[in-house]
Coordinates of N, CA, C and O in Angstrom, one line a residue:
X1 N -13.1 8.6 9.2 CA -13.0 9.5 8.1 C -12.8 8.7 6.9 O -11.9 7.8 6.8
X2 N -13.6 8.9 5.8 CA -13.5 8.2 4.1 C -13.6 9.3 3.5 O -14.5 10.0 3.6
X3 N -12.4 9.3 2.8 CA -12.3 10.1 1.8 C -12.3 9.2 0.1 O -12.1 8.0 -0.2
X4 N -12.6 10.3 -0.9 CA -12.9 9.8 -1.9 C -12.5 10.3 -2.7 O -12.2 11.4 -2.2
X5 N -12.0 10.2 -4.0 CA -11.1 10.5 -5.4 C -10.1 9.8 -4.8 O -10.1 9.2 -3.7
X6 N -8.9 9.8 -5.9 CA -7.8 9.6 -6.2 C -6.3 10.2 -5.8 O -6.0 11.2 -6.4
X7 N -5.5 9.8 -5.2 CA -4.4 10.3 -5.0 C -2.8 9.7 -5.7 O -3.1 8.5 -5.7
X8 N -2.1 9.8 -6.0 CA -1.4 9.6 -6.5 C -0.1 10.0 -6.4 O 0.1 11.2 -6.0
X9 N 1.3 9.1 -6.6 CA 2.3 9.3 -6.1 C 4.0 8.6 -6.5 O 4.1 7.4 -6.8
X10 N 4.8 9.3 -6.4 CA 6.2 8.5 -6.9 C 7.3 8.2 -5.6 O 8.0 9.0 -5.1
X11 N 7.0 6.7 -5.3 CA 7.3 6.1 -4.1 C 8.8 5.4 -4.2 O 8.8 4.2 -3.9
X12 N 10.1 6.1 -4.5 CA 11.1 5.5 -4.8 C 11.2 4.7 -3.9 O 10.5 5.3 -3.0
X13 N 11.6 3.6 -3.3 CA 12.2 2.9 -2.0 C 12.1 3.8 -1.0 O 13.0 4.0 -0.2
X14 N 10.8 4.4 -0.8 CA 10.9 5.4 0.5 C 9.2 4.8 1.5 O 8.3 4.0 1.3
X15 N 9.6 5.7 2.1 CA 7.5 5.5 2.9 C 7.2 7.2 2.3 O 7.8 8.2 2.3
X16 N 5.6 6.7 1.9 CA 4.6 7.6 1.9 C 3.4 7.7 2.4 O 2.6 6.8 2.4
X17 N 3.0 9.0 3.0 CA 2.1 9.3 4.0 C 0.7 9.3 3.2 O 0.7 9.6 2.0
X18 N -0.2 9.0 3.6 CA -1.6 8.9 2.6 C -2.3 9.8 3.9 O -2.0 10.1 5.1
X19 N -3.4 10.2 2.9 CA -4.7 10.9 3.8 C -5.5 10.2 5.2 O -5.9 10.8 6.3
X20 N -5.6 8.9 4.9 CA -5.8 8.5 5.9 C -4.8 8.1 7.4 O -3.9 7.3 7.6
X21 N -5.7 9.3 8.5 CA -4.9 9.9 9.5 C -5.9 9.9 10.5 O -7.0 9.8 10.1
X22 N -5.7 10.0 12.0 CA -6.2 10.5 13.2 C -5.0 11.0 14.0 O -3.8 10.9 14.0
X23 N -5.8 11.8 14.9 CA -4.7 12.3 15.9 C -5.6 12.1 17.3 O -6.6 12.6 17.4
X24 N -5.1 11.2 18.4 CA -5.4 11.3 19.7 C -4.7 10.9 21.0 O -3.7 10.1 21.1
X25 N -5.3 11.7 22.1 CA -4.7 12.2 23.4 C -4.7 10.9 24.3 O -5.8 10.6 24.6
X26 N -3.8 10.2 24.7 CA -3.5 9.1 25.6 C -3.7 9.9 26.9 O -2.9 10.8 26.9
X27 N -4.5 9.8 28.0 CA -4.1 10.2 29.5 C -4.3 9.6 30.7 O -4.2 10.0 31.8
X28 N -4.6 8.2 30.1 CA -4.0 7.3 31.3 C -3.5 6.0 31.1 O -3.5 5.4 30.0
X29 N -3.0 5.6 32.2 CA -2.2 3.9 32.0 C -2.7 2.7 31.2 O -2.2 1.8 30.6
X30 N -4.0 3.2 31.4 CA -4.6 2.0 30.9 C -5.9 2.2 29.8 O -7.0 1.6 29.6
X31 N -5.0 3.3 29.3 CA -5.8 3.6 28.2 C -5.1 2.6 26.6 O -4.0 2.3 26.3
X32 N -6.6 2.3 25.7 CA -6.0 1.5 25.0 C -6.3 2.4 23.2 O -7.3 3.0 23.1
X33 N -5.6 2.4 22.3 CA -6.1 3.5 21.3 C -6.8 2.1 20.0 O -6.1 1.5 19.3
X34 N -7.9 1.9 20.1 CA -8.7 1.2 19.1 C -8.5 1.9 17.8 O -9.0 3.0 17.6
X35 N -7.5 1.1 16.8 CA -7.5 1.8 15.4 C -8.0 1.1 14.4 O -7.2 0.1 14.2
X36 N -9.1 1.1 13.3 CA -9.1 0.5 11.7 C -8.7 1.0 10.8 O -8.9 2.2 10.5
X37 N -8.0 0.2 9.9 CA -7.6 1.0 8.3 C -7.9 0.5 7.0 O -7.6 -0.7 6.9
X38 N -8.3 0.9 6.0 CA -8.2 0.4 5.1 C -7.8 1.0 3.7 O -8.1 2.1 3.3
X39 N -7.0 0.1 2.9 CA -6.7 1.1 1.5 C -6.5 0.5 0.5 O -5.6 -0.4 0.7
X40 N -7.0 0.6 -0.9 CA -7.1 0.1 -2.0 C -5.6 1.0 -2.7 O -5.3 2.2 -2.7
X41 N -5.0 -0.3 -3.2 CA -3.8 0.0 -3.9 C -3.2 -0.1 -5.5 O -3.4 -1.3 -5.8
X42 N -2.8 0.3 -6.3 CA -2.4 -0.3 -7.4 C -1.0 0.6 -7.3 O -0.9 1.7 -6.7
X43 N 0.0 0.0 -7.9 CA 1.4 0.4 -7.9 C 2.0 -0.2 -9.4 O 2.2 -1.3 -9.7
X44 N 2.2 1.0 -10.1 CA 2.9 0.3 -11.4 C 4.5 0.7 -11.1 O 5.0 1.7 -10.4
X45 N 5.1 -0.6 -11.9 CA 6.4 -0.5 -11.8 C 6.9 -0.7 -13.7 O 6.2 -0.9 -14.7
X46 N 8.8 -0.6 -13.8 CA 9.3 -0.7 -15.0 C 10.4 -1.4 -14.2 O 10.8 -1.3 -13.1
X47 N 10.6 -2.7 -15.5 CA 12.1 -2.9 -15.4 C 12.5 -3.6 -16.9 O 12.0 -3.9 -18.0
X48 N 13.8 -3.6 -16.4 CA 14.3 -4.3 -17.7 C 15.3 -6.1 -17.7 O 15.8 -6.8 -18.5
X49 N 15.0 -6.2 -15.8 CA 15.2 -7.3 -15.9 C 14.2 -8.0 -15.2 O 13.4 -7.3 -14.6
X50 N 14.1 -9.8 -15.2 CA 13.4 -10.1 -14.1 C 13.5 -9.6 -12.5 O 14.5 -10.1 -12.1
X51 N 12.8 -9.0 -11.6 CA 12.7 -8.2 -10.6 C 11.6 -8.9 -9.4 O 10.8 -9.8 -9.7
X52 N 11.8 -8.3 -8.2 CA 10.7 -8.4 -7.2 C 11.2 -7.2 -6.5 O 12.2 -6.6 -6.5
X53 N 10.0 -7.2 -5.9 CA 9.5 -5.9 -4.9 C 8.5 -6.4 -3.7 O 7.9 -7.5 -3.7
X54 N 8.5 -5.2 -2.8 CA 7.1 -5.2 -1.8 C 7.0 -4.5 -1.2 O 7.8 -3.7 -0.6
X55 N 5.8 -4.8 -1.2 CA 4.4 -3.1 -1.2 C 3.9 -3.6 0.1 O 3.1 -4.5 0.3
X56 N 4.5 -2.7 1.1 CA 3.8 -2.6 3.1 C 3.0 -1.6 2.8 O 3.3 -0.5 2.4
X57 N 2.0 -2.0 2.9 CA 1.0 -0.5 4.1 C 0.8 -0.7 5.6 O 0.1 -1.6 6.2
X58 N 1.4 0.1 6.1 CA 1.3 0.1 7.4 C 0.2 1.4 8.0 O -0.4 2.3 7.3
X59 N 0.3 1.1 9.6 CA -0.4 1.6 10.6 C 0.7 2.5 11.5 O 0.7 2.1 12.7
X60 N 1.5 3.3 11.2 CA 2.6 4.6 11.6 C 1.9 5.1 12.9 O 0.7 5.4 12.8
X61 N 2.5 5.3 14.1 CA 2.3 5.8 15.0 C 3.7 7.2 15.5 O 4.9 7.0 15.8
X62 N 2.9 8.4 15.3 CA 4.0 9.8 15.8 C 3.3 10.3 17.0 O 2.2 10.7 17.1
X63 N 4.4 10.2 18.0 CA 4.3 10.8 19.2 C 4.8 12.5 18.8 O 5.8 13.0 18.2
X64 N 3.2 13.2 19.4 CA 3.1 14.7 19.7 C 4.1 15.0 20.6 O 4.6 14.2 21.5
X65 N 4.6 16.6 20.3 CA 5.2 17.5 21.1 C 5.3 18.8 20.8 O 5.7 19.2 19.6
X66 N 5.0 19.8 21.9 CA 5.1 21.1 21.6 C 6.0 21.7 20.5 O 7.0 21.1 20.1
X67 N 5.7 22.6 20.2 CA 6.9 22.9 19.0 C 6.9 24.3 20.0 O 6.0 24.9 20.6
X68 N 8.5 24.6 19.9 CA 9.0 25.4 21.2 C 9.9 26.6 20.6 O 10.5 27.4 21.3
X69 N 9.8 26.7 19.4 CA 10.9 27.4 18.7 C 10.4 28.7 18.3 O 11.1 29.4 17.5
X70 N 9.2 29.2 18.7 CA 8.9 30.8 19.5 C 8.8 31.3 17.8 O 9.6 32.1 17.4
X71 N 7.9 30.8 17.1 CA 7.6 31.3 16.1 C 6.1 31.7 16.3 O 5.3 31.5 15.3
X72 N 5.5 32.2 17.6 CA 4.1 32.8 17.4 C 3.5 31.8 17.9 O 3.6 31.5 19.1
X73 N 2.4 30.7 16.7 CA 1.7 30.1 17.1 C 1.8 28.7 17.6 O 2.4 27.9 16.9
X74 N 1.3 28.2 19.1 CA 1.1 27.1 19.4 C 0.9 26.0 18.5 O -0.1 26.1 17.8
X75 N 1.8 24.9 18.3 CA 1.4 24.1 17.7 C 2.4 22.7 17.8 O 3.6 22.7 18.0
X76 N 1.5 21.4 17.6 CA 2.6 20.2 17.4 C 3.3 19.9 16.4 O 2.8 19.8 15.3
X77 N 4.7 19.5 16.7 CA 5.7 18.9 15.8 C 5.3 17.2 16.0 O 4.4 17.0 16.9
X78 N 5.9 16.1 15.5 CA 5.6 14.7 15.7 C 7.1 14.4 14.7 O 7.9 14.9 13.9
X79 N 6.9 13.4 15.5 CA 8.4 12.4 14.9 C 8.2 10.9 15.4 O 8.0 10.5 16.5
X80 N 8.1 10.5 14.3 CA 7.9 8.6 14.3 C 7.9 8.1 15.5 O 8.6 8.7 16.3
X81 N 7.2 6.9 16.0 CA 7.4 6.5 17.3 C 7.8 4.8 16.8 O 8.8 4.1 16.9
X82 N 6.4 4.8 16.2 CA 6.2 3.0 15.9 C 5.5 2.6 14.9 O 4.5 3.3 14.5
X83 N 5.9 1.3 14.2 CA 4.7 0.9 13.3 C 4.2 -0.4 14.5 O 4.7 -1.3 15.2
X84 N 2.7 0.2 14.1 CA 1.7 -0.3 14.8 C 1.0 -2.0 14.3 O 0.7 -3.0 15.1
X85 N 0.8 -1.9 13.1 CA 0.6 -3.2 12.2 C 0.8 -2.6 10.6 O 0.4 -1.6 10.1
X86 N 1.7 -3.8 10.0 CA 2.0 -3.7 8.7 C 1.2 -4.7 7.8 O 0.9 -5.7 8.4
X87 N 1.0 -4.6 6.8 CA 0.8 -6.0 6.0 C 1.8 -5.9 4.8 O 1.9 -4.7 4.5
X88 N 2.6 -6.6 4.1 CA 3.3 -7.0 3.2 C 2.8 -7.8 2.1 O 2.1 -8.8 2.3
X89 N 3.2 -7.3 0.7 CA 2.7 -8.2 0.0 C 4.0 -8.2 -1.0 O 4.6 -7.1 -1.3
X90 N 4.5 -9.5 -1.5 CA 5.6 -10.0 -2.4 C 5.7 -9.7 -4.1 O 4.5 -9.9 -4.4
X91 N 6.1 -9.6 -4.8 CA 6.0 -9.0 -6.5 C 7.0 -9.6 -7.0 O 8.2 -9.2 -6.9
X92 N 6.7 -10.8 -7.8 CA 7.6 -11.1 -8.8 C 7.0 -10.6 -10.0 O 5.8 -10.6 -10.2
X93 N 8.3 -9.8 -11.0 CA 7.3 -9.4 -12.2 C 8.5 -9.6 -13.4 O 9.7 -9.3 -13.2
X94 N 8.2 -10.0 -14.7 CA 9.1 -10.3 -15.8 C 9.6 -9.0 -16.1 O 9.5 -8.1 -15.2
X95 N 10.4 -8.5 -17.6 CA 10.5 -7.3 -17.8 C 10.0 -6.7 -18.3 O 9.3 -7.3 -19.1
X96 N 9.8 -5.1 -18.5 CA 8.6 -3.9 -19.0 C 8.1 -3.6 -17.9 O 8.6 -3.8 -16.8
X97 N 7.1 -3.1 -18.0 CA 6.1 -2.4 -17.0 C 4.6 -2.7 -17.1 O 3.9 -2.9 -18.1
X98 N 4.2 -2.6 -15.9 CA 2.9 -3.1 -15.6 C 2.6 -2.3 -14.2 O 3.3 -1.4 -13.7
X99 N 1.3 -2.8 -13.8 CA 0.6 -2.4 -12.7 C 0.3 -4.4 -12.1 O 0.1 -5.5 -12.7
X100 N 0.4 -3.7 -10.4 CA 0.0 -4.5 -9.6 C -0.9 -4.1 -9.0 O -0.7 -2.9 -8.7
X101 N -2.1 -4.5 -8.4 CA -3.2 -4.4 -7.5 C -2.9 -5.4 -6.0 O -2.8 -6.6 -6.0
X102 N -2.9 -4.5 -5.1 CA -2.5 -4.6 -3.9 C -4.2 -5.4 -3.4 O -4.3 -6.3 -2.5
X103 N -5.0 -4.9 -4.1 CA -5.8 -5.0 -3.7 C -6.8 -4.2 -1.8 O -6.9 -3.0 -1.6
X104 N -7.3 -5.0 -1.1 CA -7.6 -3.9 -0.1 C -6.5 -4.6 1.4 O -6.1 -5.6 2.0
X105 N -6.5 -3.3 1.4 CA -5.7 -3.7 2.8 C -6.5 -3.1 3.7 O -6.9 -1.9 3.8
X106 N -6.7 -4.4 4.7 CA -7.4 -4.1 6.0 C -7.2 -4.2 6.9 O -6.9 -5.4 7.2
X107 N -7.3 -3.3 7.9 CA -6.4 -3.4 9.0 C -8.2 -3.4 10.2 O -9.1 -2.6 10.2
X108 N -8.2 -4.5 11.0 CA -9.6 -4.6 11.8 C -9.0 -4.8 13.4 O -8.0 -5.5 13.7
X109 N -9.7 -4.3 14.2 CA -9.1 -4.4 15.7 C -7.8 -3.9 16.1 O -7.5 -4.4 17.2
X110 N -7.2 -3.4 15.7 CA -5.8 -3.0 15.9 C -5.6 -2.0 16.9 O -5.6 -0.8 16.6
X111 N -5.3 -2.5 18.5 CA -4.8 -2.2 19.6 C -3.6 -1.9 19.6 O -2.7 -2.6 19.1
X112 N -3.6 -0.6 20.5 CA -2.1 -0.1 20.8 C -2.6 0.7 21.9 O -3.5 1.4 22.1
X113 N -1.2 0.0 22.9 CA -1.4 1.2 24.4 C -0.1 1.6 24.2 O 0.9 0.8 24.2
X114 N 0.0 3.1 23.8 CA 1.0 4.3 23.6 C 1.3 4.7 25.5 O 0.7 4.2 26.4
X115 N 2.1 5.4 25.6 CA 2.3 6.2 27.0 C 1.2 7.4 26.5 O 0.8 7.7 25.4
X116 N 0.9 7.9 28.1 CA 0.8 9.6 28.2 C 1.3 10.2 27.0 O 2.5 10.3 26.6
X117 N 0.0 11.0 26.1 CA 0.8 11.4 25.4 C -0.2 11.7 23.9 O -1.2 10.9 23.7
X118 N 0.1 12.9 23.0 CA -0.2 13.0 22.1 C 0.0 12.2 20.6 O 1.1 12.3 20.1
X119 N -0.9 11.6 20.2 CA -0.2 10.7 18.9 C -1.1 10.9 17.5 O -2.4 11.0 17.5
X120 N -0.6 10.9 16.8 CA -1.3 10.9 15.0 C -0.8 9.5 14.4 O 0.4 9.2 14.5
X121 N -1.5 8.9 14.0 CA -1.4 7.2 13.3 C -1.7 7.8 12.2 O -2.4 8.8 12.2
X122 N -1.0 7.1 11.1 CA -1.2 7.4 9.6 C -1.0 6.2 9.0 O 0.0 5.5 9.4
X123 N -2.2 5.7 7.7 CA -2.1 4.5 7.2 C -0.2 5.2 6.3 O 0.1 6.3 6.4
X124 N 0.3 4.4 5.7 CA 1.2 4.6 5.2 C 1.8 3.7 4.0 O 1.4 2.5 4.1
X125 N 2.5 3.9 2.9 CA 3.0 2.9 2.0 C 4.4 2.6 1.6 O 5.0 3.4 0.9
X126 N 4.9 1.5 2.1 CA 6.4 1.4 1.6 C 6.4 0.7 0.5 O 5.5 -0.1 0.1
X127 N 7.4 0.9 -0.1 CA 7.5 0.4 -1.7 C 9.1 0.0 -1.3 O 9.8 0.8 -0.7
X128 N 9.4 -1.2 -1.7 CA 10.9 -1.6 -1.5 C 11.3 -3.0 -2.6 O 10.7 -4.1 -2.7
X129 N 12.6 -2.4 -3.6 CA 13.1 -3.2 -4.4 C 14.1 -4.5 -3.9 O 15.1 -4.3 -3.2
X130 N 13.8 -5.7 -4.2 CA 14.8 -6.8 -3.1 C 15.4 -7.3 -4.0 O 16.4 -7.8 -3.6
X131 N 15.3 -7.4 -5.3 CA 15.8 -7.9 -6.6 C 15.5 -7.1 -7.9 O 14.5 -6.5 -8.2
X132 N 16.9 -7.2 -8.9 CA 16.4 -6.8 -10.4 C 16.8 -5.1 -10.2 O 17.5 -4.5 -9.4
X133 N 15.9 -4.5 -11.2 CA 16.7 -3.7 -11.4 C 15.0 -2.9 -11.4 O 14.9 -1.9 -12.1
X134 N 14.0 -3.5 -10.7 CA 12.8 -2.7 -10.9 C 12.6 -1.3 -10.1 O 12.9 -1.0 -8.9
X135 N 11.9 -0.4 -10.9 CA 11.9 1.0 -10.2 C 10.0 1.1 -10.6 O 9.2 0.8 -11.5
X136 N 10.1 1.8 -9.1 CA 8.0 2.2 -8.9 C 7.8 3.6 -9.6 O 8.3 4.6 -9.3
X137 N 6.7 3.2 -11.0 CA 6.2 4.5 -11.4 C 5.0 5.4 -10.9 O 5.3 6.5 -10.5
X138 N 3.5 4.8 -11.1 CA 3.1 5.7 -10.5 C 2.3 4.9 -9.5 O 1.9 3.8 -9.9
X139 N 2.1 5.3 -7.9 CA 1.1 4.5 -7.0 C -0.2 5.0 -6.6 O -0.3 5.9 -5.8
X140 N -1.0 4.6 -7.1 CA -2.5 5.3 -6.8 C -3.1 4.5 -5.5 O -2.9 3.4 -5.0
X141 N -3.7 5.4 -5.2 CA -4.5 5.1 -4.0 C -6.2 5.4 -4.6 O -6.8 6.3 -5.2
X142 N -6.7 4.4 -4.1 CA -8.5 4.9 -4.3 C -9.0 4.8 -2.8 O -8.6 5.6 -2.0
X143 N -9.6 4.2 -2.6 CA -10.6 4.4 -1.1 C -9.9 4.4 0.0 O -8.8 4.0 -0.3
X144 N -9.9 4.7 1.1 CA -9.0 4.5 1.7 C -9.5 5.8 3.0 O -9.9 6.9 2.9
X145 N -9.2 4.7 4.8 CA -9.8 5.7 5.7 C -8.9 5.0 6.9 O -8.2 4.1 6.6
X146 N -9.0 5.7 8.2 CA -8.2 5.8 9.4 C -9.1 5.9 10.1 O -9.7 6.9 9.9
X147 N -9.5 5.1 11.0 CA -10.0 5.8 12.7 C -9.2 5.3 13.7 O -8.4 4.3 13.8
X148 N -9.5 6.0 14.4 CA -8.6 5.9 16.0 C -9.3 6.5 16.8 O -9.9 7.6 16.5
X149 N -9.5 5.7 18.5 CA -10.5 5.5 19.3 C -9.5 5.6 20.7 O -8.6 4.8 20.7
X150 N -9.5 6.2 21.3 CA -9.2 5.8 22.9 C -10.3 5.3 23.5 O -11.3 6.0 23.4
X151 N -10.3 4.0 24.2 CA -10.6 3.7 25.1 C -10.4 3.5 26.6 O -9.6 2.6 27.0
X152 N -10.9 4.1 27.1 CA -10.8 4.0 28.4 C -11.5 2.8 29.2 O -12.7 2.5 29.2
X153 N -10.4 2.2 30.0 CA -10.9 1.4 30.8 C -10.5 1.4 32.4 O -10.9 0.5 33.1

């Protein structure tokens, strides 16, 4: 899946979920889930002193489960399992505000054998302050896609 336009977003020191997503069914031992990702980043930040930050996009893995709470329709709830592969990138920036370009993050070959079991992988973006007093204003995303493959072997 590639999707196209623009999304955009206010990432205090937290993780955010991006469009690029799959969902698939593990049903045997030796099954292996083939995933690629990729995502173009810019992230503007403000500060007022000298500061650093860093900008993870990861590969989030949520283990499916029935949602049981008898509201009508069938459906899955998910709750975090694992991060699958991360990349990290480091931010020294003077003071004021600017934009950084993450540039593309690419995630190629990326194996994971999950148990039995339903799972949704989502590229994802952490934004985290390690110094200074810098805070994230806006983070755009442009291109950006998810596949995920079970292979059976």
């Amino acid at each position: 899946y590639v999707s196209g336009g623009d999304v955009s977003f206010d990432n205090s020191d937290s993780e955010s979920s991006t469009d690029a997503n799959a969902r698939v069914t593990v049903q045997g031992p030796t099954d292996l889930v083939f995933i690629s990702s990729q995502l173009a980043l810019t992230s503007g930040y403000s500060c007022t002193t000298a500061s650093t930050f860093n900008v993870s996009v990861q590969i989030n893995r949520y283990a499916g489960f029935v949602d049981t709470s008898g509201q009508g329709a069938i459906d899955f709830l998910f709750n975090f399992d694992a991060t699958v592969s991360e990349q990290t990138t480091s931010y020294t920036v003077s003071t004021g505000s600017g934009t950084v370009n993450t540039g593309q993050n690419i995630f190629t070959t990326v194996l994971d054998q999950p148990s039995f079991g339903y799972y949704w992988y989502i590229c994802e973006v952490v934004w985290s302050k390690t110094s200074g007093d810098v805070v994230p204003l806006v983070q755009t995303v442009g291109l950006r896609s998810l596949t995920a493959q079970v292979i059976k072997q």
